CSV table of C-alpha atoms and ligand atoms in Angstrom, one decimal:
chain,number,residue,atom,x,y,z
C,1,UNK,CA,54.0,12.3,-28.1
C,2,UNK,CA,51.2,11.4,-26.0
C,3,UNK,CA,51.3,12.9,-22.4
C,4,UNK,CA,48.6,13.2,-19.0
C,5,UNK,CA,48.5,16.6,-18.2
C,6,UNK,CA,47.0,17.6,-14.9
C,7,UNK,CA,46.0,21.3,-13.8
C,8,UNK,CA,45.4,21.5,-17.5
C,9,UNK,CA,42.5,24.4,-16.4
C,10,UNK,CA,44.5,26.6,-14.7
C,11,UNK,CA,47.1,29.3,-15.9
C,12,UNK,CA,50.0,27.4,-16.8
C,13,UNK,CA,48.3,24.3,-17.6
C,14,UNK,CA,46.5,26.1,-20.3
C,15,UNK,CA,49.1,27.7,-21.2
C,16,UNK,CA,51.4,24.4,-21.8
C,17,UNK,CA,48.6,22.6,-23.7
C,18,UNK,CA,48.3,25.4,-26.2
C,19,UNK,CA,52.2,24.9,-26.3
C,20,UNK,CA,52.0,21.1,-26.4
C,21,UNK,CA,49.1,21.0,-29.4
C,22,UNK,CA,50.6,23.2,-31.1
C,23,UNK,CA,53.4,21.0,-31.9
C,24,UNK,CA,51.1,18.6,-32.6
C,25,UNK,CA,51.0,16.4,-29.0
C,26,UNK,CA,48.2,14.8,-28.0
C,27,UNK,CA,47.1,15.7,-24.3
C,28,UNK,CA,44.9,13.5,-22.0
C,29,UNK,CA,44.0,15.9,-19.1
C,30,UNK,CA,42.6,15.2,-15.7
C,31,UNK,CA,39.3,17.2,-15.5
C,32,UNK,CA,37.1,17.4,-12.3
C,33,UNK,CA,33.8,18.4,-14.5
C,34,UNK,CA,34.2,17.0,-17.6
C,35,UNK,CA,31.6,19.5,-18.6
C,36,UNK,CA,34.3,22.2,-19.1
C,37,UNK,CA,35.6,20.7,-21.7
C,38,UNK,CA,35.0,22.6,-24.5
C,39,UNK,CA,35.2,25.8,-22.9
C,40,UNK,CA,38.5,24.3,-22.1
C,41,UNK,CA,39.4,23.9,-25.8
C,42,UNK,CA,37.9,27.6,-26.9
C,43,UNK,CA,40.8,28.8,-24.2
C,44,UNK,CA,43.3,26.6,-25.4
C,45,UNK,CA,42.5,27.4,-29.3
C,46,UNK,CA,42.9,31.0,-28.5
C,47,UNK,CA,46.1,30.9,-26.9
C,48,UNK,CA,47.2,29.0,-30.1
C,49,UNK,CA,46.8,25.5,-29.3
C,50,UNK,CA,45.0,22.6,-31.5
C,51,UNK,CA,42.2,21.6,-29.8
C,52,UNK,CA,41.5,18.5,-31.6
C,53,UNK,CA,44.8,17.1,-29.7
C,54,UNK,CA,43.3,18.0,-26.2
C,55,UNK,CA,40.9,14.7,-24.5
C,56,UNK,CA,39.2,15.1,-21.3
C,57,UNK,CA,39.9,12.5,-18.4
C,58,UNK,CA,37.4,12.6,-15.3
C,59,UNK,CA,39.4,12.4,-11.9
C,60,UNK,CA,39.9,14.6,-8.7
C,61,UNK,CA,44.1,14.6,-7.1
C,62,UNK,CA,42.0,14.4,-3.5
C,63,UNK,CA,40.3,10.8,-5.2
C,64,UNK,CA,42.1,7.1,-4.2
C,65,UNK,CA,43.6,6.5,-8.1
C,66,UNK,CA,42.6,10.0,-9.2
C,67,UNK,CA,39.4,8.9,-9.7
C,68,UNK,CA,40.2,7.8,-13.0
C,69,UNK,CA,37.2,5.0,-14.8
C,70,UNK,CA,39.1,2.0,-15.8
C,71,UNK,CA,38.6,3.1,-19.6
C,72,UNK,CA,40.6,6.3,-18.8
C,73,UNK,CA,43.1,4.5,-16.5
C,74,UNK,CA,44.0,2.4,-20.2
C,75,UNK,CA,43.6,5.6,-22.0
C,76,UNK,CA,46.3,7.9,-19.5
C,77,UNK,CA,48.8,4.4,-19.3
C,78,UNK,CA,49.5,5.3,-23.1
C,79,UNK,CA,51.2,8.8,-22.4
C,80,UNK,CA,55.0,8.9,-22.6
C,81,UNK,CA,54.9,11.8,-19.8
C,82,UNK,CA,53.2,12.9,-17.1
C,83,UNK,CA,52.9,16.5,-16.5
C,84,UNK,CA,51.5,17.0,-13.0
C,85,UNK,CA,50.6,21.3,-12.8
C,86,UNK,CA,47.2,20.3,-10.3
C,87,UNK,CA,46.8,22.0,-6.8
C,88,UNK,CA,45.0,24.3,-4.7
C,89,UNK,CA,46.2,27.1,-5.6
C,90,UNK,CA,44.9,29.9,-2.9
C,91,UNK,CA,45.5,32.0,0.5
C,92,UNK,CA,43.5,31.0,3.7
C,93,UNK,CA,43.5,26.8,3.2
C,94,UNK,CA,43.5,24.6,5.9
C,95,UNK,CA,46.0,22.5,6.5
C,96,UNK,CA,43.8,19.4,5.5
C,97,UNK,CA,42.4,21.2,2.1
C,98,UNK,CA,46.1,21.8,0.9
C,99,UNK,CA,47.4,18.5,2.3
C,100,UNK,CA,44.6,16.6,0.4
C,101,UNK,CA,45.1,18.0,-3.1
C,102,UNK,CA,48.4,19.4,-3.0
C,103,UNK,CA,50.5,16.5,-0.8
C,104,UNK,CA,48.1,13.2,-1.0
C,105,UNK,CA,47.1,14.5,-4.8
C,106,UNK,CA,50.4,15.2,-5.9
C,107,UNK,CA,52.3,11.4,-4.7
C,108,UNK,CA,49.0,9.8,-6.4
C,109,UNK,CA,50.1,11.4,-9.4
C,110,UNK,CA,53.6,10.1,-9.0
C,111,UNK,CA,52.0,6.5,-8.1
C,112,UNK,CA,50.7,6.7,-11.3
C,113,UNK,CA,53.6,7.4,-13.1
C,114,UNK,CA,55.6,4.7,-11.2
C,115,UNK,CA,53.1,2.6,-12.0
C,116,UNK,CA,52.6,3.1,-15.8
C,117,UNK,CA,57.0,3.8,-16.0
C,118,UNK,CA,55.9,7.3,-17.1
C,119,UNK,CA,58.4,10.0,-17.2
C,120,UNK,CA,57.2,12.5,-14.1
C,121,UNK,CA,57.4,16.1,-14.5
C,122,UNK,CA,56.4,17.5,-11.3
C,123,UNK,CA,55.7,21.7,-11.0
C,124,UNK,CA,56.6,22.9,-7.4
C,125,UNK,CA,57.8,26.0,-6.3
C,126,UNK,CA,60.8,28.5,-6.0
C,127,UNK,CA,60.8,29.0,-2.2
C,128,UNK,CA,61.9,24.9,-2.2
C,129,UNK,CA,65.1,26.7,-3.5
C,130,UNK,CA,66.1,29.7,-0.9
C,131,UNK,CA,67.6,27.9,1.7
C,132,UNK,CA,67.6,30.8,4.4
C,133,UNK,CA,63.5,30.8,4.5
C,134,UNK,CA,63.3,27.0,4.5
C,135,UNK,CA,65.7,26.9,8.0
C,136,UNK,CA,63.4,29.6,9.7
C,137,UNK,CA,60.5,28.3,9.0
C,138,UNK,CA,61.8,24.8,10.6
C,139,UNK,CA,62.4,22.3,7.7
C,140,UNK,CA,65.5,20.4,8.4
C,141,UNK,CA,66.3,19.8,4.5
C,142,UNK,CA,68.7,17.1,5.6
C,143,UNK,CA,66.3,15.0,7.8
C,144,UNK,CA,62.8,16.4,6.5
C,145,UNK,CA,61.2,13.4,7.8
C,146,UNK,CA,61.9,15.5,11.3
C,147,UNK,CA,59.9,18.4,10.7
C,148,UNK,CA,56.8,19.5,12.5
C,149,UNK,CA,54.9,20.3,9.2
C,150,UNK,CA,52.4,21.3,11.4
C,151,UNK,CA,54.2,24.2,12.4
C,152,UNK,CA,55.3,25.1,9.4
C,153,UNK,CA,51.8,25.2,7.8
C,154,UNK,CA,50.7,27.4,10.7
C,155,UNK,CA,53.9,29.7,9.6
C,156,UNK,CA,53.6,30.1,6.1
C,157,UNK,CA,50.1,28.8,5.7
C,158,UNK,CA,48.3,25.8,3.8
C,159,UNK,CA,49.3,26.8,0.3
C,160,UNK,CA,53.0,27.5,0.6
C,161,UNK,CA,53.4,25.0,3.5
C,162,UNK,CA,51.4,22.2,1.2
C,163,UNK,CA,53.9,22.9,-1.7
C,164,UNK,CA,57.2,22.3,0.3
C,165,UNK,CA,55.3,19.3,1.9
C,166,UNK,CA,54.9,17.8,-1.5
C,167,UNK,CA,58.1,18.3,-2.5
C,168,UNK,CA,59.7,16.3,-0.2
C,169,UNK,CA,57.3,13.4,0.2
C,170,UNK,CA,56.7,13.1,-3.8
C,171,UNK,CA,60.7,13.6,-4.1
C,172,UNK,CA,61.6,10.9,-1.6
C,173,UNK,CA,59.2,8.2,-2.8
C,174,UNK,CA,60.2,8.7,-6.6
C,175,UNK,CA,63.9,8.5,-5.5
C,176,UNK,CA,63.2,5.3,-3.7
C,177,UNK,CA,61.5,4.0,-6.7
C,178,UNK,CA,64.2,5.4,-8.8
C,179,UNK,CA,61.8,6.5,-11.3
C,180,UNK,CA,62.1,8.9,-14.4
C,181,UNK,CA,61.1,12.8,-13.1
C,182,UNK,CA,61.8,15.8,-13.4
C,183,UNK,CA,60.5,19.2,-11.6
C,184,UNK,CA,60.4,22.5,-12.5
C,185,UNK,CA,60.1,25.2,-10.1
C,186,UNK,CA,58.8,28.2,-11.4
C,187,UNK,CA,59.0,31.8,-9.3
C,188,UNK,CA,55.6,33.6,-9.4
C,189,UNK,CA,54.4,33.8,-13.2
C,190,UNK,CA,53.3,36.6,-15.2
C,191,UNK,CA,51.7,37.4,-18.4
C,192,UNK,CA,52.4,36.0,-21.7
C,193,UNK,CA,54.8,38.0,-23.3
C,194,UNK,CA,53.1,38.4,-26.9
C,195,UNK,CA,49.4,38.4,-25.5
C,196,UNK,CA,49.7,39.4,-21.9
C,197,UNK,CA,47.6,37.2,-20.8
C,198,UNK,CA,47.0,36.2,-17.6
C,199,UNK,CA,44.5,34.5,-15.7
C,200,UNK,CA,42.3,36.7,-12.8
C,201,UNK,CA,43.5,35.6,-9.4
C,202,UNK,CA,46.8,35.1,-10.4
C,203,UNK,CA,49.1,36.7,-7.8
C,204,UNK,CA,50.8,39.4,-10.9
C,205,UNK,CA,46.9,40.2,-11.9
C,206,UNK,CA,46.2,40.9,-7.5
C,207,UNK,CA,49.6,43.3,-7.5
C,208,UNK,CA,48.6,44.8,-10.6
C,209,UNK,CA,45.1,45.4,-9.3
C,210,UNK,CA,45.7,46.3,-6.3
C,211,UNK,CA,48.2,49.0,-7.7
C,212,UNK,CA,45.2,50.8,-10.1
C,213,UNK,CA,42.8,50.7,-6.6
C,214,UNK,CA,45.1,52.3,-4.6
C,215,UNK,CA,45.5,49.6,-2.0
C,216,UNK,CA,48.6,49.1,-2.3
C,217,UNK,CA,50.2,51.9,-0.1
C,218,UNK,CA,53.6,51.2,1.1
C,219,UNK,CA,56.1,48.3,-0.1
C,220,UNK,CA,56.6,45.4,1.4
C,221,UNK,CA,60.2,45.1,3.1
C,222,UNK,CA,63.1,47.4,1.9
C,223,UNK,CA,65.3,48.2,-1.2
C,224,UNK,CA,66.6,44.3,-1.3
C,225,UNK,CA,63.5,42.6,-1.4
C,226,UNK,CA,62.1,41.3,-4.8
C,227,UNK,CA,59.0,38.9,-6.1
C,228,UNK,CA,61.1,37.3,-8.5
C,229,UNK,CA,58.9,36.7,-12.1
C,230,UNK,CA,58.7,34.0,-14.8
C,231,UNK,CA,56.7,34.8,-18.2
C,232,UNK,CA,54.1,31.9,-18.5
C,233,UNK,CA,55.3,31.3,-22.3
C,234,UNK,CA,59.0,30.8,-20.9
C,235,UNK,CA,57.5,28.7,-18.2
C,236,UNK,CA,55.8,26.4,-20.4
C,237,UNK,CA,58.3,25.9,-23.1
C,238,UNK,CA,60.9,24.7,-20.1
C,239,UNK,CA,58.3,22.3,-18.9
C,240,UNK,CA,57.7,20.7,-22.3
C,241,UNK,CA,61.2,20.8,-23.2
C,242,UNK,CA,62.5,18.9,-19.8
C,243,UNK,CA,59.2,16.5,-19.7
C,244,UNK,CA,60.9,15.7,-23.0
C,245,UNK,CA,64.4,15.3,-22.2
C,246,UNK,CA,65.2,11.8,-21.5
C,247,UNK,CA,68.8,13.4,-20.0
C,248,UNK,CA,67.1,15.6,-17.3
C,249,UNK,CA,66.8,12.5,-15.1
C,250,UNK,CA,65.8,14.0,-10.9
C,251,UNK,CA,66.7,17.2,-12.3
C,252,UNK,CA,65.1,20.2,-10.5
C,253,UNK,CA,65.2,23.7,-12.5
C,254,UNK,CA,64.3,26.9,-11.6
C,255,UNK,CA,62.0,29.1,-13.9
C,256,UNK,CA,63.0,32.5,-12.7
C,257,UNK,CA,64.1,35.7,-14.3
C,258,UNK,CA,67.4,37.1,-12.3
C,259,UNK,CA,66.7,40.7,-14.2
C,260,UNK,CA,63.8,40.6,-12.1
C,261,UNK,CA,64.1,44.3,-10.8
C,262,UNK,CA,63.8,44.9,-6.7
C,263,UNK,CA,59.7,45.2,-5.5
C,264,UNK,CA,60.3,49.1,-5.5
C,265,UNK,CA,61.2,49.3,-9.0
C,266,UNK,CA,58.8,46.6,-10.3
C,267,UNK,CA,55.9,48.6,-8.5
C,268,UNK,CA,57.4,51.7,-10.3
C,269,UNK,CA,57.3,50.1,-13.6
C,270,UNK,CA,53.8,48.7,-13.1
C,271,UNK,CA,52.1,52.0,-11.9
C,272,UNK,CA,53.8,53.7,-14.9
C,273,UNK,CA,52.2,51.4,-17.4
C,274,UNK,CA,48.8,51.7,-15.4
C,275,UNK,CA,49.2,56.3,-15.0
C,276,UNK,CA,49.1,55.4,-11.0
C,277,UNK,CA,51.3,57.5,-8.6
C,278,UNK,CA,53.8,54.3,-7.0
C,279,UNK,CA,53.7,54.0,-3.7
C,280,UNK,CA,57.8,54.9,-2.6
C,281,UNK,CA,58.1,54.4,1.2
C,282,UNK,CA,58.4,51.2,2.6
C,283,UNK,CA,56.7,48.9,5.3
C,284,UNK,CA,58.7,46.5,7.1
C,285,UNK,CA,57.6,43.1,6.4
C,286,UNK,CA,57.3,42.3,10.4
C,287,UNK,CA,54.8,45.6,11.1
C,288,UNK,CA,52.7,44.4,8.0
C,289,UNK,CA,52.6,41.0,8.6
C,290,UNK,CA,51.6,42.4,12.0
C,291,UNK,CA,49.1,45.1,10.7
C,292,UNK,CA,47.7,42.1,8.6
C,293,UNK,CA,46.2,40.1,11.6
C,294,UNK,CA,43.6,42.6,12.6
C,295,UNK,CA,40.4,41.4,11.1
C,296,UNK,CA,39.3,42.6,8.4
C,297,UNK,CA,43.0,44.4,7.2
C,298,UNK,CA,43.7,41.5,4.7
C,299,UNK,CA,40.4,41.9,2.5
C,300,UNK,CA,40.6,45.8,2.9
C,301,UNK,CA,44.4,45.7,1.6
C,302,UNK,CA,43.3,42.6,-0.8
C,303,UNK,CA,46.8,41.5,0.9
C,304,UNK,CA,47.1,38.2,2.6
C,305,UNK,CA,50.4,37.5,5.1
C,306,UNK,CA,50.5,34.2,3.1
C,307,UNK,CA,52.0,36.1,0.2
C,308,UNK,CA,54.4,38.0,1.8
C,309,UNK,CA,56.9,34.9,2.2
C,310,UNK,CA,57.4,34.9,-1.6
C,311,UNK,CA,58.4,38.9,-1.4
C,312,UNK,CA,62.1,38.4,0.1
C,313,UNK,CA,65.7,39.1,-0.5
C,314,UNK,CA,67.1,35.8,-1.2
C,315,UNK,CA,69.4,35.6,-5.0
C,316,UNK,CA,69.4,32.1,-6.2
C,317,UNK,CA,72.1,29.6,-7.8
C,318,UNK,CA,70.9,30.0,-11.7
C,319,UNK,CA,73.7,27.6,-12.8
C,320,UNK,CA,70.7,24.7,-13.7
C,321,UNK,CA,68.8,26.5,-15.1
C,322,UNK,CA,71.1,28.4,-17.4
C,323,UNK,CA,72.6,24.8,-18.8
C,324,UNK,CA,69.0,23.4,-19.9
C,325,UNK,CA,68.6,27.4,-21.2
C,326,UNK,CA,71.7,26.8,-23.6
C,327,UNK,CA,70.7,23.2,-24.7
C,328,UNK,CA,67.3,24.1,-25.1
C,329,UNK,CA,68.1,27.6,-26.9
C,330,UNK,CA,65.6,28.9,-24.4
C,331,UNK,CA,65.6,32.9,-23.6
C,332,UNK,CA,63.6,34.8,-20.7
C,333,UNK,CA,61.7,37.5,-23.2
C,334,UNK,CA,62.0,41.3,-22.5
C,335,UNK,CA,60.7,42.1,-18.8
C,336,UNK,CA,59.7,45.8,-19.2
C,337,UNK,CA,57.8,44.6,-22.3
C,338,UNK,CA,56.1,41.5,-21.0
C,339,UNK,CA,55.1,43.6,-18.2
C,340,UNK,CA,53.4,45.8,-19.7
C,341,UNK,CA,51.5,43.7,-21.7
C,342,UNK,CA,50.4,41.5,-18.9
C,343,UNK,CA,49.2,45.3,-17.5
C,344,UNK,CA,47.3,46.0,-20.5
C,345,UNK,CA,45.9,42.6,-21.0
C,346,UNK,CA,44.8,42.8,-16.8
C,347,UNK,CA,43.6,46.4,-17.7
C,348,UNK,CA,41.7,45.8,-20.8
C,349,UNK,CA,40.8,42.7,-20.6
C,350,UNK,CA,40.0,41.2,-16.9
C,351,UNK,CA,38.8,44.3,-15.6
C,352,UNK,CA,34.8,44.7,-15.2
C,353,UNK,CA,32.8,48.0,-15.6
C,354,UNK,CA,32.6,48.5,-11.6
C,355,UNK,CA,36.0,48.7,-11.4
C,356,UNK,CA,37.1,51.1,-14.6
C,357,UNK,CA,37.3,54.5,-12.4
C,358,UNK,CA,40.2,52.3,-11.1
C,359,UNK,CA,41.8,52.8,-14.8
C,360,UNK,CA,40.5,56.1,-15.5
C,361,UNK,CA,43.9,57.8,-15.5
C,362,UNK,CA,45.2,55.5,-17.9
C,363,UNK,CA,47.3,57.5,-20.5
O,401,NAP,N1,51.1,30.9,-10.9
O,401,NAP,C1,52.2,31.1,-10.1
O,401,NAP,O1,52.6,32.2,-9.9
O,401,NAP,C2,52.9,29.9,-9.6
O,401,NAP,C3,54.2,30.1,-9.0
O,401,NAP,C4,54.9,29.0,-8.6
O,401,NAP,C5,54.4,27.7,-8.7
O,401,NAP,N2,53.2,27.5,-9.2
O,401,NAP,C6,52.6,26.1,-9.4
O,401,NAP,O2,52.3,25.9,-10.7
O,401,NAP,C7,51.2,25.0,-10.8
O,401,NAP,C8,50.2,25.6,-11.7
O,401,NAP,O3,49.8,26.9,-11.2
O,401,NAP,P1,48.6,27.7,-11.8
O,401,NAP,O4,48.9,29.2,-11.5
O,401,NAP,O5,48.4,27.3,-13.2
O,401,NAP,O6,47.4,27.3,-10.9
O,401,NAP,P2,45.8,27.6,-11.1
O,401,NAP,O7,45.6,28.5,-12.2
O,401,NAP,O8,45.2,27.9,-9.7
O,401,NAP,O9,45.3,26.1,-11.6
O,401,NAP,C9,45.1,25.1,-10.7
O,401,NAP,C10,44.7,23.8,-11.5
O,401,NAP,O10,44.7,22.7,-10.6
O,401,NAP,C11,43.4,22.1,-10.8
O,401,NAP,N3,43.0,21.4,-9.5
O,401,NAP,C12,42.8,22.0,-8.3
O,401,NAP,N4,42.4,21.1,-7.4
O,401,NAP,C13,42.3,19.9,-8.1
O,401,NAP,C14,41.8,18.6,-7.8
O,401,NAP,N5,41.4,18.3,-6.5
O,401,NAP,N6,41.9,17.6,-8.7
O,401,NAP,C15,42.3,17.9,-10.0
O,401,NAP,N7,42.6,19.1,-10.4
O,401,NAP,C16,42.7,20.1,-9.5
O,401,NAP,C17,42.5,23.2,-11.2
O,401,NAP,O11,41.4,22.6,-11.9
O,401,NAP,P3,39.9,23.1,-11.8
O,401,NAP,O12,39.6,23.8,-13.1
O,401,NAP,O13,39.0,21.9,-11.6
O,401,NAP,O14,39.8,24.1,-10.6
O,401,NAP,C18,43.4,23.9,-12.1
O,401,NAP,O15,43.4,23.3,-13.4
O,401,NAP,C19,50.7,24.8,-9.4
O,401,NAP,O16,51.3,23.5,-9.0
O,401,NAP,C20,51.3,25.9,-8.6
O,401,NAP,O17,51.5,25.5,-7.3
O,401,NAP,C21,52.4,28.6,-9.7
């Protein structure tokens, strides 16, 4: 199969081309500096991928029509699916940073799609599914067209407040097209669970890091609250398969582990893979989020109050996901193992010499 893959840089994306190539699918994918392309194929080769299946595309999400030279417009209307992973991915964006990639970017994509009659698979986000945060943070689910997103970015910030954004708008318009998607909404992602790997910035690699410094001192919340996970290889493997599946017409599937363990226990686990003491009181959420606007507090704490919405004590319907999980033969791998690989791999492999006294009680 031939498919456009966007966000084919980042974690995941890298991840699903490795998994795409490697069953021999050729990937097109969206590239702002075309110049990283072959560092782009030494990453995916590593991560077992075929590189020789993997063509670079010049374009930018925030561009009218991606950007995309008329050559590569021909070359991108040959794929039989689009997978769109692409968006600015960080704490402390505007609300006209996030909006342009993440919103704008995202229904380009779909225009595409529409346009081309390319099977859509769109990556959005868990917190689309808890119900509970969407209704406090004011998005009428029934009627978005009547919320103030400008009040919910200012709540839960650009990134988060971009993502739900996109959901709807991109959602809506391929309804009214009735075109061919899919999404997939993964919870936050975590290491591969042969290699560990993980890219640095990703929010596991900042807990896990912020665990070995010491900065982490309390826990978020109470004994209900949990940062649900996904490994990155089960993530990719349910992407491909539904971008695939011709019978997972508008079908939106979480990629989310329910043995998840609560934030106390996960923190546990973590600091017993890295020979850390856990932090074992807690913080109310409230008091932190508080504690978090005095300048200066979110750098010291490497904590931002954007990421604390996605630590929370909501359990969600599984039923989806568990159907494409039988049909697909697809299985979460072990947590406890996967974890503490992704700790080693963060430990070993993404940590610089300035920062090994951090490590120095490693057993
Ligand atoms: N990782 C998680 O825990 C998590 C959890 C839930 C949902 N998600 C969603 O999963 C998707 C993939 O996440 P990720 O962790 O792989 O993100 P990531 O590592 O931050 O990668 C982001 C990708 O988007 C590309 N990108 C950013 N702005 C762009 C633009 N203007 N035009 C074209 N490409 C652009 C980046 O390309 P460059 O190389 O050019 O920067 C990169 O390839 C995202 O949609 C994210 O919202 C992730």
């Amino acid at each position: 199969m031939e498919c456009f893959v966007t966000g084919g840089s980042g974690f995941v994306g890298l991840h699903l081309l490795a998994y795409l190539t490697a069953r021999g699918h050729k990937a097109w994918v969206l590239m702002r500096n075309l110049s990283n392309l072959e560092s782009l194929k030494v990453q995916v080769s590593s991560l077992g991928g075929n590189s020789g299946c993997i063509h670079g595309v010049k374009g930018d999400l925030s561009t009218p029509g991606l950007g995309l030279s008329d050559a590569d417009q021909r070359n991108v209307s040959s794929a039989h699916v689009i997978f769109h992973l692409a968006a600015q991915f960080s704490w402390g964006l505007t609300m006209e940073e996030a909006r342009a990639v993440n919103v704008e970017g995202a229904l380009r994509v779909a225009k595409l799609a529409v346009v081309q009659q390319t099977r859509f698979l769109m990556v959005g986000g868990y917190m689309i599914k808890n119900d509970t945060h969407l209704a406090k943070v004011g998005i009428d689910t029934q009627h978005p067209e009547k919320t103030d997103w400008f009040k919910v970015y200012k709540r839960v910030g650009g990134y988060e407040g971009s993502k739900l954004e996109a959901h709807f708008v991109v959602t809506r318009y391929l309804e009214e097209q009735s075109a061919d998607y899919a999404v997939v909404h993964p919870a936050t992602v975590y290491g591969h669970s042969e290699s560990g790997h993980i890219l640095k910035g990703q929010p596991t690699e900042q807990l896990i890091r912020n665990l070995s410094s010491g900065k982490l001192k309390a826990i978020p919340g109470n004994s209900e609250h949990w940062l649900p996970l996904v490994s990155v290889d089960y993530l990719v493997a349910l992407i491909m398969y539904l971008g695939f599946d011709s019978s997972a017409v508008r079908q939106q599937v979480l990629a989310l582990n329910e043995a998840t363990p609560s934030l106390l226990n996960l923190v546990k686990q973590i600091s017993n893979y890295l020979g850390v003491r856990a932090p074992n009181r807690y913080i109310p959420k409230g008091l932190l989020r508080f504690f978090l606007t005095i300048p200066g507090m979110e750098n010291r704490f490497a904590t931002s109050r954007e990421s604390l919405n996605f630590i929370q004590i909501e359990r969600f319907d599984m039923s989806i996901s568990k159907y494409f999980e039988t049909r697909y033969e697809l299985h979460h791998p072990d947590l406890r193992r996967t974890l503490e690989k992704t700790v080693k791999y963060v430990k070993n492999t993404l940590v610089d010499s300035s920062e090994h006294h951090f490590f120095s009680k490693t057993p």
